[in-house]
mmCIF file of C-alpha atoms in Angstrom:
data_model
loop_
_atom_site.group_PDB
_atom_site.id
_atom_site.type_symbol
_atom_site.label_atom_id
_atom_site.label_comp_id
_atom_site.label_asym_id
_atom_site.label_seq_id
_atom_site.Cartn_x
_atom_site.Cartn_y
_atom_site.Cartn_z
ATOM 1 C CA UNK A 1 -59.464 -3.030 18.713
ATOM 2 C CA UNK A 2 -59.149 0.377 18.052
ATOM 3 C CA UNK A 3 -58.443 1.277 21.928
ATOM 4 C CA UNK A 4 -55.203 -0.909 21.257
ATOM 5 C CA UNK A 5 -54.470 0.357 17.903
ATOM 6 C CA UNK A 6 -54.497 3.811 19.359
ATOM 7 C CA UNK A 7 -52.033 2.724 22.425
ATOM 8 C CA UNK A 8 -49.752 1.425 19.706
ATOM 9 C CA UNK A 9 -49.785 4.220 17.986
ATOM 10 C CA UNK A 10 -49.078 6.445 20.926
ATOM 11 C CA UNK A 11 -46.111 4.356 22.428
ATOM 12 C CA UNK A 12 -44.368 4.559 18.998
ATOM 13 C CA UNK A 13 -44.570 8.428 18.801
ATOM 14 C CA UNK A 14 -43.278 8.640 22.075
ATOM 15 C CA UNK A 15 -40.421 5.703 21.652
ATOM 16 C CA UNK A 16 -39.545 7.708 18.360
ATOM 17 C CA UNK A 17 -40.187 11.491 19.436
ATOM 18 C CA UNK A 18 -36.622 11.349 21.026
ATOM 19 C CA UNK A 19 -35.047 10.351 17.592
ATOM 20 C CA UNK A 20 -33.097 12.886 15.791
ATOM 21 C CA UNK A 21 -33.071 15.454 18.790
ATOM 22 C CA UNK A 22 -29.633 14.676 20.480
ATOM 23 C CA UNK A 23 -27.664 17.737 20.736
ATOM 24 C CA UNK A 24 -24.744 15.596 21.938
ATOM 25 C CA UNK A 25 -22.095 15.812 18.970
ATOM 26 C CA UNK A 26 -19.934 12.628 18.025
ATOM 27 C CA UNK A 27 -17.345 12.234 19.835
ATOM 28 C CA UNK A 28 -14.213 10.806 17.887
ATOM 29 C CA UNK A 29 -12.173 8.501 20.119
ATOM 30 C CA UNK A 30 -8.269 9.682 20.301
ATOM 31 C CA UNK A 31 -6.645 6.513 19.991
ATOM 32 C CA UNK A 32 -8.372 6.028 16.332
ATOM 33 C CA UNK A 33 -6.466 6.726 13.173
ATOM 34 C CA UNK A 34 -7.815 9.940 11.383
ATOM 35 C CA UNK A 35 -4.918 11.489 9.915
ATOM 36 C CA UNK A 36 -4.572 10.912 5.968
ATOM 37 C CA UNK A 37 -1.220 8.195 5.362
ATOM 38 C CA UNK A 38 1.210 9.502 3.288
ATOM 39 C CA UNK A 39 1.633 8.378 -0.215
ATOM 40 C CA UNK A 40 5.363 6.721 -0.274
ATOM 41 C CA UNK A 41 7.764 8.415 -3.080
ATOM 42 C CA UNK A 42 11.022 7.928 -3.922
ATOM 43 C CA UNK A 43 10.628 4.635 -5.456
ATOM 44 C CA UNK A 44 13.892 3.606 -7.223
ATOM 45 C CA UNK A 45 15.668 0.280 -8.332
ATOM 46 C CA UNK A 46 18.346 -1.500 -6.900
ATOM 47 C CA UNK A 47 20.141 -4.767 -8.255
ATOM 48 C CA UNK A 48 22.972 -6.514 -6.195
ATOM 49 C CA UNK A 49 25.390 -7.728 -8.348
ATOM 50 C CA UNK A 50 27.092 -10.357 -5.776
ATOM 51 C CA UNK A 51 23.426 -11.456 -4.421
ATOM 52 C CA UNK A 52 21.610 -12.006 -7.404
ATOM 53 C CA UNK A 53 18.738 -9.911 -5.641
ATOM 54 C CA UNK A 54 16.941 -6.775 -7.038
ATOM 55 C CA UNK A 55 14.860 -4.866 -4.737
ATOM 56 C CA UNK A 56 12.615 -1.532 -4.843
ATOM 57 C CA UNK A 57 13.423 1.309 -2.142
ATOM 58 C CA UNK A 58 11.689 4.216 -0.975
ATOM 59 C CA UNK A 59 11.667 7.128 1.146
ATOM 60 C CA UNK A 60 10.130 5.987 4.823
ATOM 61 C CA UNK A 61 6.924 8.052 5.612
ATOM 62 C CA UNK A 62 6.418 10.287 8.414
ATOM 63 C CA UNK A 63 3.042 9.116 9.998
ATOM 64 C CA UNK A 64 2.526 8.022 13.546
ATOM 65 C CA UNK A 65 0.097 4.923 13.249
ATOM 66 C CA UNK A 66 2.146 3.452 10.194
ATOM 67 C CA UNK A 67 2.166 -0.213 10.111
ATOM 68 C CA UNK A 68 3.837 -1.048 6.938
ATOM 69 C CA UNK A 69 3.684 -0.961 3.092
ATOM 70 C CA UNK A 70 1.724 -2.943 0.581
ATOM 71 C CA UNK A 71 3.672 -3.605 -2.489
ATOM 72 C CA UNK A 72 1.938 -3.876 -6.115
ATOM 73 C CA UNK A 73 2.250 -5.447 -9.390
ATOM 74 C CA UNK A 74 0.946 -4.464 -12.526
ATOM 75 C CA UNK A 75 -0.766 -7.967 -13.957
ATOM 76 C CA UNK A 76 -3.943 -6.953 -15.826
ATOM 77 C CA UNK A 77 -6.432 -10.002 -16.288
ATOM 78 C CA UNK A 78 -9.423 -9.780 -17.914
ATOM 79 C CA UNK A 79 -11.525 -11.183 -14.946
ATOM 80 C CA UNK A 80 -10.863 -7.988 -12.438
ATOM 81 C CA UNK A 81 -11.101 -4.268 -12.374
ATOM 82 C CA UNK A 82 -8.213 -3.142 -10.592
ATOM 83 C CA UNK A 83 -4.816 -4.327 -12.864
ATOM 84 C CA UNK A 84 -2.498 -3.437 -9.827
ATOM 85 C CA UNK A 85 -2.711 -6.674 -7.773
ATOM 86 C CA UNK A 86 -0.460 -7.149 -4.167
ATOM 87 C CA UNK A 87 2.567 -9.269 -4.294
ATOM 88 C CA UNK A 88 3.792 -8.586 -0.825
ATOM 89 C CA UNK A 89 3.752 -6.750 2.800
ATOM 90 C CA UNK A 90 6.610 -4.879 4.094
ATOM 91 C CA UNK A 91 6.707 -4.252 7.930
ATOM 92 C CA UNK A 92 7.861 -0.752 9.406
ATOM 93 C CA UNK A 93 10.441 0.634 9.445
ATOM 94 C CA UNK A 94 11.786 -1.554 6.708
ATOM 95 C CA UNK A 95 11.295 0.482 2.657
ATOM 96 C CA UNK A 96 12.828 -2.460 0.560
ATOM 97 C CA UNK A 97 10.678 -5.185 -1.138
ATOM 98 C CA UNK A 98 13.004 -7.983 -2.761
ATOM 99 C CA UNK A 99 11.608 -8.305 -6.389
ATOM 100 C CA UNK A 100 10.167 -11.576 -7.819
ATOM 101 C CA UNK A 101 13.400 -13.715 -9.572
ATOM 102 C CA UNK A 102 13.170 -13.678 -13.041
ATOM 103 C CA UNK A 103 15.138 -13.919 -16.534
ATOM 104 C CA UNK A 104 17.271 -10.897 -18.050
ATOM 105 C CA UNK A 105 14.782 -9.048 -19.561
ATOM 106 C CA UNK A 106 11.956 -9.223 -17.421
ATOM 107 C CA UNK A 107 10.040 -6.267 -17.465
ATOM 108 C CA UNK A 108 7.543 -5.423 -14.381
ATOM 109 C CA UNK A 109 5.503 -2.280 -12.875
ATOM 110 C CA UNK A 110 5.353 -1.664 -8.858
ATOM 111 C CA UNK A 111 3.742 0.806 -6.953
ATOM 112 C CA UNK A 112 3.373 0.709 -3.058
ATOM 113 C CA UNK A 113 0.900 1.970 -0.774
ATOM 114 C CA UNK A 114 1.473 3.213 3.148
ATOM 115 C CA UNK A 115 -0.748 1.324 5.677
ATOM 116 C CA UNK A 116 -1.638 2.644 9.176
ATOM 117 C CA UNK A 117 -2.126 0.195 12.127
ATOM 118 C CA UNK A 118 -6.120 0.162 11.931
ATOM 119 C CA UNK A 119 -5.667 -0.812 8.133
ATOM 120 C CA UNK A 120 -6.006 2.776 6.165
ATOM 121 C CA UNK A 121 -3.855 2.665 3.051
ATOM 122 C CA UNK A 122 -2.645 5.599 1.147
ATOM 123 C CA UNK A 123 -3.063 6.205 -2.405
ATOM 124 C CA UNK A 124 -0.958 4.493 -4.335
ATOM 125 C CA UNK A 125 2.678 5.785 -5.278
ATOM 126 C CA UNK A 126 3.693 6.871 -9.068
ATOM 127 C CA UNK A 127 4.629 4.053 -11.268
ATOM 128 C CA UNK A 128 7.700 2.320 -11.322
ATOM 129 C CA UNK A 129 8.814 0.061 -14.018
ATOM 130 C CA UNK A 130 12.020 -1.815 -13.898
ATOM 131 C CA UNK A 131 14.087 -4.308 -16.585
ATOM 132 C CA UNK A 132 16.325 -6.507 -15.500
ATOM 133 C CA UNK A 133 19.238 -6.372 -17.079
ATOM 134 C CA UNK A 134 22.420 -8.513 -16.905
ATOM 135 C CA UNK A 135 25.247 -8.233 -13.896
ATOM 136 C CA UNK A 136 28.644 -6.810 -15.013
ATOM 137 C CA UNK A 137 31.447 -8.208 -13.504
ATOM 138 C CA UNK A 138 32.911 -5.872 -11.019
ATOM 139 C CA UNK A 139 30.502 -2.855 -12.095
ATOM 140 C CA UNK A 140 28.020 -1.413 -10.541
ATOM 141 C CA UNK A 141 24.491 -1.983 -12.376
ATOM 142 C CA UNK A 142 23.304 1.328 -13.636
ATOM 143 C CA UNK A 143 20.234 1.399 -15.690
ATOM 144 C CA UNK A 144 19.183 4.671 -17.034
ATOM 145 C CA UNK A 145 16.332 5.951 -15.810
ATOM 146 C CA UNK A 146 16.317 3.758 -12.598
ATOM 147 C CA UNK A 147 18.289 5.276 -9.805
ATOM 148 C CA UNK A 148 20.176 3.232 -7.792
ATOM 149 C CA UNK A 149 21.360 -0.085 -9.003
ATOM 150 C CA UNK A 150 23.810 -0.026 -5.789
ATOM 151 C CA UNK A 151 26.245 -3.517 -4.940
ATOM 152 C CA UNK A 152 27.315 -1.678 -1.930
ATOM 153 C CA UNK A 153 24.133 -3.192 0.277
ATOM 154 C CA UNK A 154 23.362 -6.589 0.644
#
């Protein structure tokens, strides 16, 4: 009995007196995704007066492995942490995400976040908080404090 506990003993020191010792560094493999995604800015309102539509816009990031954009709501609830919660996906090279419809009036917080193809996001971009407001007849929308407000895209 103790013959065998001894063998045991001395085929796990020598299984495990390799562990640790590898001078061999990691190697990272060059087709993953390290660099950091950009943080999208430039978010900015625009309502289309002959469409009905409102949409946010922003500036296209420069990163190789981007996939596309996550879009994000502010709708607290008291049953989760985070009170930003995704509404929809928007596929590069597009940068416009066609609001939810809603009433005059209707008040609502976005932010987006970059995605790279393997699925890293970016932080999340500054706050932007929109009202919509009735169309004017033959006018361009302008809200203050929200660029854009263009009719001149559909």
């Amino acid at each position: 009995m103790k013959f065998r506990l001894l063998i045991v003993a001395l085929a796990s020191v020598a299984i495990l007196s390799g562990c640790g010792k590898s001078t061999d560094s990691v190697r990272v493999d060059p087709g993953l995704d390290t660099s950091p995604m950009s943080t999208p800015v430039g978010l900015h309102y625009v309502a289309h007066e002959y469409t009905g539509n409102r949409y946010i816009e922003w500036s296209p990031v420069a990163n190789g492995s981007l996939a596309g954009y996550h879009v994000y709501q502010y709708l607290p609830a008291p049953d989760r942490d985070n009170s930003y919660e995704m509404i929809g996906e928007v596929i590069n090279p597009a940068v416009r995400f066609q609001l939810p419809e809603g009433p005059v009036g209707t008040t609502l917080t976005v932010r987006v976040t970059s995605v790279s193809s393997s699925g890293k996001t970016s932080a999340m971009s500054a706050p932007l908080t929109v009202t919509y407001e009735a169309f004017r007849s033959g006018d361009v929308n302008e809200v203050p404090g929200q660029r854009g407000n263009r009719t001149d895209q559909p």
